[in-house]
Coordinates of C-alpha atoms and ligand atoms in Angstrom, one line a residue:
M1 CA 133.3 99.6 82.5
F2 CA 130.2 99.8 80.5
K3 CA 130.5 96.1 79.7
R4 CA 131.1 95.2 83.3
L5 CA 128.1 97.2 84.5
T6 CA 126.0 95.4 81.8
A7 CA 127.1 92.0 83.0
V8 CA 126.5 92.9 86.5
L9 CA 123.0 94.2 85.7
T10 CA 122.3 91.0 83.6
A11 CA 123.4 88.8 86.4
L12 CA 121.3 90.8 88.8
C13 CA 118.4 90.6 86.5
L14 CA 118.7 86.9 86.0
M15 CA 118.9 86.4 89.8
L16 CA 115.8 88.4 90.3
C17 CA 114.0 86.8 87.5
G18 CA 115.2 83.5 88.9
C19 CA 113.7 84.4 92.3
A20 CA 110.4 85.5 90.8
L21 CA 110.2 82.3 88.8
A22 CA 111.1 80.1 91.7
Q23 CA 108.6 82.0 93.8
E24 CA 106.0 81.5 91.0
E25 CA 106.5 77.8 90.8
K26 CA 106.3 77.5 94.5
F27 CA 103.2 79.4 94.9
V28 CA 100.7 76.9 96.3
S29 CA 98.9 78.7 99.0
Y30 CA 98.7 82.0 101.1
H31 CA 96.9 82.7 104.3
S32 CA 97.0 85.9 106.3
D33 CA 95.7 86.1 109.9
F34 CA 97.3 89.6 110.0
S35 CA 99.1 88.6 113.2
S36 CA 102.5 90.2 111.9
G37 CA 101.4 93.5 110.3
T38 CA 99.9 94.3 106.9
D39 CA 101.8 91.4 105.3
G40 CA 102.1 93.1 101.8
W41 CA 98.6 94.5 101.7
Y42 CA 98.1 98.0 100.7
A43 CA 95.2 100.4 100.2
R44 CA 94.0 100.7 96.6
S45 CA 92.8 104.2 96.1
A46 CA 93.7 107.5 94.5
G47 CA 95.1 108.7 97.9
G48 CA 92.5 109.0 100.6
A49 CA 92.1 105.4 101.8
S50 CA 94.4 103.8 104.4
I51 CA 94.7 100.4 106.0
S52 CA 95.8 99.3 109.5
V53 CA 95.9 96.0 111.3
Q54 CA 94.7 95.1 114.8
D55 CA 93.6 91.9 116.5
G56 CA 94.1 89.7 113.5
A57 CA 92.0 91.9 111.1
L58 CA 92.9 94.5 108.5
T59 CA 90.6 97.6 108.4
I60 CA 90.4 100.1 105.6
V61 CA 89.1 103.7 106.3
G62 CA 88.9 106.9 104.3
R63 CA 87.4 105.3 101.1
T64 CA 85.9 107.4 98.4
G65 CA 85.0 104.9 95.8
S66 CA 83.8 101.3 95.8
W67 CA 87.0 100.1 94.4
N68 CA 89.0 101.6 97.2
S69 CA 90.2 98.4 98.8
P70 CA 92.8 96.3 100.6
G71 CA 94.8 94.7 97.8
R72 CA 97.9 92.4 97.5
D73 CA 99.9 91.1 94.7
F74 CA 99.9 87.3 94.1
P75 CA 102.0 85.3 91.6
L76 CA 99.1 83.4 90.1
E77 CA 99.5 81.1 87.0
A78 CA 97.1 81.0 84.1
G79 CA 95.1 77.8 83.7
K80 CA 95.5 76.8 87.3
E81 CA 92.4 76.8 89.5
Y82 CA 92.5 78.7 92.8
A83 CA 90.2 78.6 95.9
L84 CA 89.7 82.1 97.4
S85 CA 88.2 82.9 100.7
V86 CA 88.0 85.8 103.1
Q87 CA 85.9 87.1 106.0
V88 CA 84.5 90.6 105.8
R89 CA 82.8 92.8 108.4
Q90 CA 81.2 96.2 108.4
D91 CA 79.6 98.1 111.3
A92 CA 77.9 100.9 109.5
V93 CA 74.9 99.8 107.4
A94 CA 72.2 97.2 107.6
S95 CA 73.7 95.1 104.8
A96 CA 76.6 95.7 102.3
T97 CA 77.7 93.7 99.4
F98 CA 81.4 92.7 99.1
M99 CA 83.4 91.2 96.3
I100 CA 86.8 89.5 95.9
S101 CA 88.0 91.0 92.7
V102 CA 91.2 90.9 90.7
A103 CA 93.0 93.5 88.7
H104 CA 95.3 92.0 86.2
S105 CA 97.5 93.5 83.4
S106 CA 98.8 92.5 80.2
L107 CA 101.3 94.7 78.3
G108 CA 100.5 97.5 80.7
V109 CA 96.8 97.5 80.2
E110 CA 94.9 96.8 83.5
S111 CA 91.6 95.0 83.5
Y112 CA 89.4 93.7 86.2
E113 CA 87.1 90.8 87.0
N114 CA 84.8 90.2 90.0
L115 CA 85.3 86.7 91.5
V116 CA 83.2 86.1 94.5
T117 CA 80.3 88.1 95.9
G118 CA 78.5 88.1 99.1
A119 CA 76.5 90.3 101.5
A120 CA 77.5 91.1 105.2
A121 CA 74.8 92.2 107.6
K122 CA 75.9 95.0 110.2
G123 CA 78.3 93.7 112.8
E124 CA 78.7 90.2 111.5
W125 CA 81.8 88.4 110.1
V126 CA 80.8 86.8 106.7
T127 CA 82.7 84.4 104.6
L128 CA 83.1 84.9 100.9
S129 CA 84.5 81.9 99.0
G130 CA 84.8 80.6 95.5
T131 CA 87.2 79.4 92.9
W132 CA 88.7 81.1 90.0
T133 CA 91.1 80.1 87.0
P134 CA 93.1 83.0 85.6
A135 CA 93.7 83.8 81.9
P136 CA 97.4 84.6 80.9
F137 CA 98.3 88.0 82.4
D138 CA 101.5 89.6 83.6
N139 CA 100.5 90.2 87.2
F140 CA 97.5 89.8 89.5
I141 CA 96.3 91.9 92.5
L142 CA 93.5 90.4 94.5
Y143 CA 91.5 92.8 96.5
V144 CA 88.2 93.1 98.5
E145 CA 85.9 95.8 97.4
T146 CA 82.2 96.9 98.0
V147 CA 79.3 97.1 95.5
G148 CA 78.2 100.7 96.1
N149 CA 78.8 101.9 99.7
D150 CA 81.7 103.9 98.4
T151 CA 82.7 105.3 101.8
L152 CA 82.0 102.4 104.0
D153 CA 84.8 101.4 106.4
F154 CA 85.3 97.7 106.7
S155 CA 87.6 94.9 107.9
I156 CA 88.9 91.6 106.4
R157 CA 90.6 88.6 108.1
D158 CA 91.6 85.2 107.2
F159 CA 92.3 85.9 103.5
T160 CA 93.2 82.6 101.9
V161 CA 94.2 81.7 98.3
K162 CA 95.4 78.2 97.4
L163 CA 95.7 76.0 94.5
Y164 CA 92.4 74.3 94.2
E165 CA 93.1 70.5 94.2
M166 CA 90.4 68.7 92.3
K167 CA 90.2 65.3 93.8
V168 CA 88.6 63.5 91.0
D169 CA 87.4 60.0 91.7
E170 CA 88.5 58.0 88.8
E171 CA 85.8 55.5 89.6
I172 CA 82.9 58.0 88.8
P173 CA 81.0 56.2 86.0
S174 CA 80.6 58.2 82.9
L175 CA 77.2 59.8 82.1
K176 CA 77.8 60.0 78.3
E177 CA 78.7 56.3 78.2
A178 CA 75.8 55.3 80.5
F179 CA 73.3 57.0 78.2
A180 CA 75.0 56.4 74.8
A181 CA 72.3 54.1 73.7
Y182 CA 69.6 56.8 74.4
F183 CA 71.0 60.3 73.6
P184 CA 74.2 62.4 73.8
V185 CA 74.5 63.9 77.3
G186 CA 76.1 67.3 77.4
T187 CA 76.7 70.5 79.3
A188 CA 77.3 74.3 79.0
V189 CA 80.9 75.4 79.6
T190 CA 82.1 78.8 80.1
Q191 CA 85.5 80.3 79.0
M192 CA 86.9 80.3 82.5
E193 CA 86.3 76.6 82.8
A194 CA 87.8 76.0 79.3
R195 CA 91.1 77.6 80.4
N196 CA 91.6 74.8 82.9
T197 CA 92.5 71.7 81.0
R198 CA 92.4 69.4 84.0
R199 CA 88.9 70.3 84.6
M200 CA 88.1 70.1 80.9
D201 CA 89.4 66.5 80.9
V202 CA 87.0 65.6 83.7
Y203 CA 84.1 67.1 81.6
A204 CA 85.4 65.2 78.5
S205 CA 85.0 61.9 80.4
Q206 CA 81.3 62.8 81.3
F207 CA 80.0 64.7 78.4
A208 CA 79.7 64.2 74.6
I209 CA 78.5 67.7 73.6
V210 CA 79.2 71.1 74.9
T211 CA 77.4 74.5 74.5
P212 CA 79.5 77.6 75.1
G213 CA 77.4 79.3 77.9
N214 CA 78.0 82.8 76.7
E215 CA 80.8 82.8 74.2
L216 CA 78.8 82.6 71.0
K217 CA 76.1 85.1 72.0
P218 CA 75.9 88.3 70.0
D219 CA 77.6 90.4 72.7
S220 CA 80.6 88.1 72.5
V221 CA 80.8 87.7 68.8
L222 CA 79.8 91.1 67.4
D223 CA 82.8 93.6 67.1
I224 CA 80.9 96.8 67.4
A225 CA 84.0 99.0 67.1
A226 CA 84.9 97.3 63.8
C227 CA 81.3 97.4 62.6
K228 CA 81.3 101.2 63.1
K229 CA 84.2 101.6 60.9
L230 CA 82.7 99.4 58.1
A231 CA 79.3 101.3 58.5
K232 CA 81.0 104.4 57.1
E233 CA 81.1 102.7 53.7
D234 CA 78.3 100.1 54.0
E235 CA 75.5 100.1 56.8
T236 CA 74.8 96.4 56.1
A237 CA 78.4 95.3 56.8
V238 CA 79.1 93.3 60.0
A239 CA 82.4 92.4 61.8
V240 CA 82.7 89.5 64.2
H241 CA 85.4 87.8 66.3
F242 CA 85.5 84.6 68.3
N243 CA 88.1 85.4 71.0
A244 CA 85.9 84.1 73.8
A245 CA 84.9 80.9 72.2
Q246 CA 88.2 79.9 70.5
P247 CA 89.8 78.1 73.4
M248 CA 86.8 76.0 74.1
L249 CA 86.1 75.2 70.4
S250 CA 89.7 74.0 70.1
Y251 CA 89.5 71.8 73.0
C252 CA 86.2 70.3 71.7
R253 CA 87.8 69.8 68.2
D254 CA 90.8 68.1 69.8
H255 CA 88.9 65.8 72.1
Q256 CA 86.1 64.7 69.7
I257 CA 83.5 66.6 71.6
K258 CA 80.6 68.0 69.6
V259 CA 79.4 71.6 70.0
H260 CA 75.9 73.1 70.0
G261 CA 76.0 76.9 69.0
H262 CA 74.0 79.2 71.4
V263 CA 72.6 81.6 70.0
L264 CA 72.2 83.7 66.8
V265 CA 69.1 85.8 67.5
W266 CA 68.1 86.8 71.0
H267 CA 66.6 89.9 72.7
S268 CA 69.2 89.6 75.5
Q269 CA 73.0 89.8 75.5
T270 CA 72.7 91.6 72.1
P271 CA 74.2 95.1 71.8
D272 CA 71.6 97.8 71.1
A273 CA 74.0 99.3 68.6
F274 CA 73.5 96.3 66.3
F275 CA 70.1 97.8 65.5
R276 CA 71.1 101.5 65.1
E277 CA 72.5 103.6 62.3
S278 CA 76.2 103.7 62.2
Y279 CA 76.1 101.0 65.1
S280 CA 75.7 103.8 67.5
T281 CA 73.4 103.7 70.4
G282 CA 71.3 106.9 70.6
K283 CA 70.9 107.1 66.7
P284 CA 67.7 105.9 65.1
Y285 CA 67.0 102.4 64.3
V286 CA 68.1 101.1 60.8
S287 CA 65.4 100.1 58.3
R288 CA 64.1 96.5 58.2
E289 CA 66.0 96.0 54.9
I290 CA 69.3 97.0 56.4
M291 CA 68.7 94.9 59.5
L292 CA 67.9 91.9 57.5
A293 CA 71.1 92.4 55.6
R294 CA 73.1 92.8 58.7
L295 CA 71.6 89.6 60.1
D296 CA 72.3 87.9 56.8
N297 CA 75.9 89.0 57.0
Y298 CA 76.2 88.2 60.7
I299 CA 75.0 84.6 60.3
R300 CA 77.0 84.1 57.2
L301 CA 80.2 85.2 58.7
I302 CA 79.8 82.9 61.7
M303 CA 78.9 79.9 59.5
E304 CA 82.0 80.6 57.3
Y305 CA 84.3 81.0 60.2
M306 CA 83.2 77.7 61.7
Q307 CA 83.3 75.9 58.4
E308 CA 86.8 77.1 57.9
K309 CA 88.3 76.7 61.4
Y310 CA 86.2 74.1 63.1
P311 CA 84.7 71.9 60.3
G312 CA 82.3 69.3 61.7
V313 CA 82.7 70.5 65.3
I314 CA 79.3 72.6 65.6
V315 CA 76.5 70.1 64.9
S316 CA 73.6 72.4 65.7
W317 CA 72.5 76.0 66.5
D318 CA 69.9 77.7 68.6
V319 CA 68.8 80.1 65.7
V320 CA 66.4 82.1 67.9
N321 CA 66.1 82.1 71.7
E322 CA 63.1 83.2 73.8
A323 CA 61.0 85.0 71.2
I324 CA 57.7 84.2 73.0
D325 CA 56.3 86.3 75.9
D326 CA 55.5 84.5 79.1
G327 CA 52.3 86.3 79.9
T328 CA 50.6 86.5 76.4
G329 CA 52.1 83.7 74.4
K330 CA 52.7 86.2 71.6
L331 CA 55.9 87.5 70.2
R332 CA 58.0 89.3 72.9
A333 CA 58.5 93.0 72.0
S334 CA 62.2 93.5 71.4
N335 CA 64.6 95.4 69.1
W336 CA 64.0 92.4 66.7
T337 CA 60.3 93.0 66.4
K338 CA 60.7 96.7 66.3
V339 CA 63.3 96.7 63.5
I340 CA 62.4 93.7 61.5
G341 CA 58.9 93.0 62.5
E342 CA 56.7 90.0 63.3
D343 CA 58.5 87.7 61.0
F344 CA 61.9 88.0 62.4
V345 CA 62.1 84.4 63.6
E346 CA 61.1 83.0 60.2
R347 CA 63.7 85.3 58.5
A348 CA 66.4 84.2 60.9
F349 CA 65.7 80.5 60.2
E350 CA 65.6 81.2 56.5
I351 CA 69.1 82.8 56.7
A352 CA 70.5 80.3 59.0
R353 CA 69.4 77.5 56.7
K354 CA 70.9 79.2 53.8
Y355 CA 74.4 79.3 55.3
A356 CA 74.5 76.3 57.8
P357 CA 76.1 73.1 56.5
A358 CA 73.4 70.8 55.2
D359 CA 73.6 68.4 58.2
T360 CA 73.5 71.2 60.9
R361 CA 70.4 71.0 63.0
L362 CA 68.5 74.2 63.6
Y363 CA 66.4 74.8 66.8
Y364 CA 64.1 77.4 68.3
N365 CA 64.9 77.5 72.1
D366 CA 62.8 78.7 75.0
Y367 CA 61.9 78.3 78.7
N368 CA 58.7 77.5 80.7
S369 CA 57.3 75.9 77.5
H370 CA 55.1 73.7 79.6
L371 CA 53.1 76.6 81.0
A372 CA 50.0 78.3 79.5
P373 CA 49.8 80.5 77.5
K374 CA 53.3 80.3 76.5
A375 CA 53.1 76.6 75.5
D376 CA 50.4 77.4 72.9
G377 CA 52.3 80.4 71.7
I378 CA 55.5 78.3 71.2
I379 CA 53.5 75.5 69.3
A380 CA 51.9 78.1 67.0
L381 CA 55.4 79.6 66.3
L382 CA 56.8 76.1 65.7
T383 CA 53.9 75.3 63.4
R384 CA 54.7 78.3 61.2
L385 CA 58.4 77.5 61.2
A386 CA 57.8 73.9 60.4
A387 CA 55.6 74.9 57.4
E388 CA 58.5 77.0 56.1
G389 CA 60.8 74.0 56.4
N390 CA 63.9 75.6 58.0
I391 CA 63.7 74.3 61.5
D392 CA 64.7 70.8 62.8
G393 CA 63.6 71.0 66.4
Y394 CA 62.7 72.7 69.6
G395 CA 65.1 73.2 72.5
F396 CA 63.4 72.9 76.0
Q397 CA 65.7 75.0 78.2
S398 CA 64.4 73.2 81.2
H399 CA 65.4 75.5 84.1
Y400 CA 63.3 74.0 86.8
S401 CA 62.9 74.2 90.7
S402 CA 62.6 71.1 92.7
G403 CA 59.0 72.2 93.6
G404 CA 58.1 72.9 90.0
V405 CA 58.8 69.9 87.8
M406 CA 55.5 69.3 86.1
L407 CA 56.2 66.0 84.5
S408 CA 52.9 65.3 82.7
R409 CA 52.9 68.8 81.2
I410 CA 56.4 68.5 80.0
R411 CA 55.5 65.1 78.5
N412 CA 52.5 66.6 76.8
M413 CA 54.7 69.3 75.3
F414 CA 57.2 66.8 74.1
E415 CA 54.3 65.0 72.3
Q416 CA 53.1 68.2 70.7
V417 CA 56.6 69.0 69.4
E418 CA 57.0 65.5 68.1
A419 CA 53.6 65.6 66.4
L420 CA 54.9 68.5 64.3
G421 CA 57.6 66.3 63.1
L422 CA 60.3 68.2 65.0
R423 CA 63.2 66.9 67.0
V424 CA 63.4 67.5 70.8
R425 CA 66.5 68.9 72.6
V426 CA 66.8 69.4 76.3
S427 CA 69.2 72.3 76.1
E428 CA 69.9 73.9 79.5
L429 CA 68.7 71.5 82.2
D430 CA 69.1 72.6 86.0
I431 CA 67.0 72.2 89.0
T432 CA 67.3 74.6 91.9
I433 CA 67.0 73.8 95.5
D434 CA 67.0 76.2 98.5
N435 CA 69.8 74.5 100.5
T436 CA 72.0 71.4 100.5
S437 CA 70.2 69.6 103.4
D438 CA 69.8 65.9 102.8
P439 CA 65.9 66.2 102.2
M440 CA 66.6 68.9 99.6
L441 CA 69.3 66.9 97.8
K442 CA 67.0 64.0 97.8
A443 CA 64.2 66.0 96.4
Q444 CA 66.4 67.3 93.6
A445 CA 67.6 63.8 92.9
Y446 CA 64.0 62.5 92.6
C447 CA 63.3 65.3 90.1
Y448 CA 66.3 64.6 87.9
K449 CA 65.4 60.9 88.0
N450 CA 61.8 61.4 86.9
L451 CA 63.0 63.8 84.2
F452 CA 65.6 61.4 82.8
G453 CA 62.9 58.6 82.9
L454 CA 60.8 60.8 80.7
Y455 CA 63.8 61.5 78.4
M456 CA 64.5 57.8 78.0
E457 CA 60.8 57.2 77.0
H458 CA 61.3 59.8 74.3
A459 CA 64.9 59.0 73.3
A460 CA 63.9 58.3 69.8
H461 CA 63.0 61.9 69.3
I462 CA 65.7 63.5 71.5
D463 CA 68.9 64.9 69.9
A464 CA 70.7 65.7 73.2
V465 CA 70.2 66.2 76.9
Q466 CA 72.4 69.0 78.2
F467 CA 72.9 70.5 81.6
W468 CA 73.5 74.2 82.0
G469 CA 76.8 73.8 83.7
V470 CA 78.6 71.1 85.6
T471 CA 79.4 72.1 89.1
D472 CA 77.1 74.0 91.4
D473 CA 79.6 76.8 92.3
L474 CA 80.0 77.9 88.7
S475 CA 76.3 77.7 87.8
W476 CA 74.5 80.9 86.8
L477 CA 72.2 80.0 89.8
A478 CA 75.1 79.1 92.1
A479 CA 73.2 80.1 95.2
K480 CA 70.6 77.5 94.5
H481 CA 72.8 74.4 93.9
P482 CA 71.1 73.3 90.7
L483 CA 73.4 70.9 89.1
I484 CA 74.5 67.2 89.6
F485 CA 78.1 67.8 90.6
D486 CA 79.3 69.8 93.8
A487 CA 82.0 72.4 93.8
R488 CA 84.7 69.6 94.1
I489 CA 83.3 67.9 91.0
Q490 CA 82.0 65.1 93.2
P491 CA 78.6 63.5 92.1
K492 CA 75.6 64.7 94.1
P493 CA 72.7 62.3 94.9
A494 CA 71.1 63.5 91.7
F495 CA 74.0 62.0 89.7
W496 CA 73.6 58.7 91.2
A497 CA 69.8 58.8 90.9
I498 CA 70.1 59.3 87.2
M499 CA 72.6 56.5 87.0
E500 CA 70.2 54.1 88.7
L501 CA 68.0 54.3 85.6
V502 CA 70.7 52.7 83.4
Q503 CA 72.3 50.3 85.9
Ligands
XIL1 C1 73.0 82.8 81.1 C2 74.5 82.5 81.4 O1 74.6 81.2 82.0 C3 75.0 83.5 82.4 O2 76.3 83.5 82.5 C4 74.6 84.9 81.7 O3 75.1 86.0 82.7 C5 73.3 85.1 81.3 O4 72.9 84.0 80.6 N1 68.6 81.0 79.1 C6 69.6 81.0 78.1 C7 71.0 81.1 78.5 O5 69.2 80.8 76.9 O6 71.7 81.8 77.5 C8 71.1 81.9 79.7 O7 72.5 81.8 80.1 C9 70.4 81.2 80.8 C10 68.9 81.3 80.5

C-alpha cells in the first residue's frame, strides 16, 4: 500500500514537474490587458491591500506600505534577457514614483531588486519599460510598487514581459578592430550584463578591455561581517570576497578580454565601517596606523586573489578615485583624509605598487579634470605621485554633456599629464544629451568624433579608451542617452561618426 502510494506520488510529482518544466521552456511572453479578471495577479501586503479589475485595468487599494503591490509569479530563467513594460496611473498626488520590482528566492531566502523606475503625474497613464536579466533563483514575482507614497491607490494596465530578442546586426564593424592600431577600446560592464552570455559575446566583438562598473569597488569587495569577526583578534585584519565580479572576470579570462580594476581607494561606495573600531559604524575611527595596515591588507588580499585565480587578466588598476575637490582643487575631505591624513593617496600608491604584479599599470582617476581649479589640483597631486615613482598614469573619467566638451582644455590637460611622463587613460567616457531627436543625436556624434580625433592625435600616450557602458538603457545616466549603442545594441549616429575617422 505504502509502495503504491509512493509510486503514485512520484508519478504525480514527475507530471507536475514535467508541466512546470514544459511551461518554463515555453515561456516567451506574457501580456495582460486584464480583460478576463485578475489573471493570476494578487495583492502583495501583510493583509490590508486588495486588488480589483475594471475596464482593462487592475487597481490596488488599502495599501499601508510602499511594497504593497499587485504582483504575479513568472517562470523566468537565469541568463535570459527580458523586456518589461507596464502602464501606471494614480489620481491622488501631483506626482508619484513607481517601480517594477522583482522578489526572488533561493533556498527559501527572499531578496529584491528594483528593475525599472518612472514618475506618473496625477491622472496620467505613464509607461515604465526596461530590460532585465535574472540571476539563478528558484522563483520570481514581478510587482509594481511605489517609492514612498505608502497608502496611494493606483492602477496598472498592459503589463508585458517577454524574452528580449537582441537583433544583432552581424555586419556591425568592430570598434576594437578599427582602432587596434591606436589604442584598445573598452567599456564598463555590470554584473547583470555579465550574466547574459549572448550580450557578452556582442561586447566581446566590440571591446578589447572591460572595467567592472561596480563589482570591484570596496562596497562589493569588503566582507564587513567577516571583518568584524577577525577584528576581535586583530583590528588590522581584513576579509574580502569577489562574488559580484567573478562571472565577469571568468568571461573575460575565457575570451581574452583584458580587465581594468576599478577602484581600490575612493570616498564613495566604501563602507563607513571600514574606518571604524571593530568595523562598527558608530564607533570611533581607528588610528592612522591601523587604517594603513587595513589598507595594506585589503590591497594585498585583492592582488593575491587576482594573481591566483585570474593571472594576467587584470592589467591595470585605478588606485585612487576622485581625491581632488571640484571647488578648491585641494584634497577632498573624506574618511580617508580624516583617518590617514593628507598623504593617503601617496600611501595607497605605495601599497598598490608593493603588491601589484610588476607590469600592472596604476592610475589616479578623476572627473572634470579640464576645469579650473580642479585641473591645477590634479596636476599638483600627479606631480607629487610621479616624484614618488609609484604611478603610471592618469585616468580621465570623461563624463561630458554634448554642450560641454571643451576640446582645447582637454587637449591642454592631456599635454600636461604627458609632460609629467605619465600615461593617459580615457576611463569612463560618456556624453549626455537631452533627448534622442535627430539634431541631438547629431550633436552627440559630433562630440564623440571630435574627442576620438583628439585621442588619435595622442594615441602614442594613451593606454585605453573606455566607454562607461555599452547601451543607453543600462547606463548610469540612462535618462540622458549617453552611449553609442541604443537599447537594442544597434549603433547610434555617434558610433558611425567615430568609425568615419578610421575608414
Ligand atoms: C557609477 C556606477 O556606474 C553606478 O552604477 C553606481 O551607482 C555609481 O557609480 N565615476 C566613477 C564610477 O568613478 O565608479 C561611477 O560609477 C561613475 C562616476
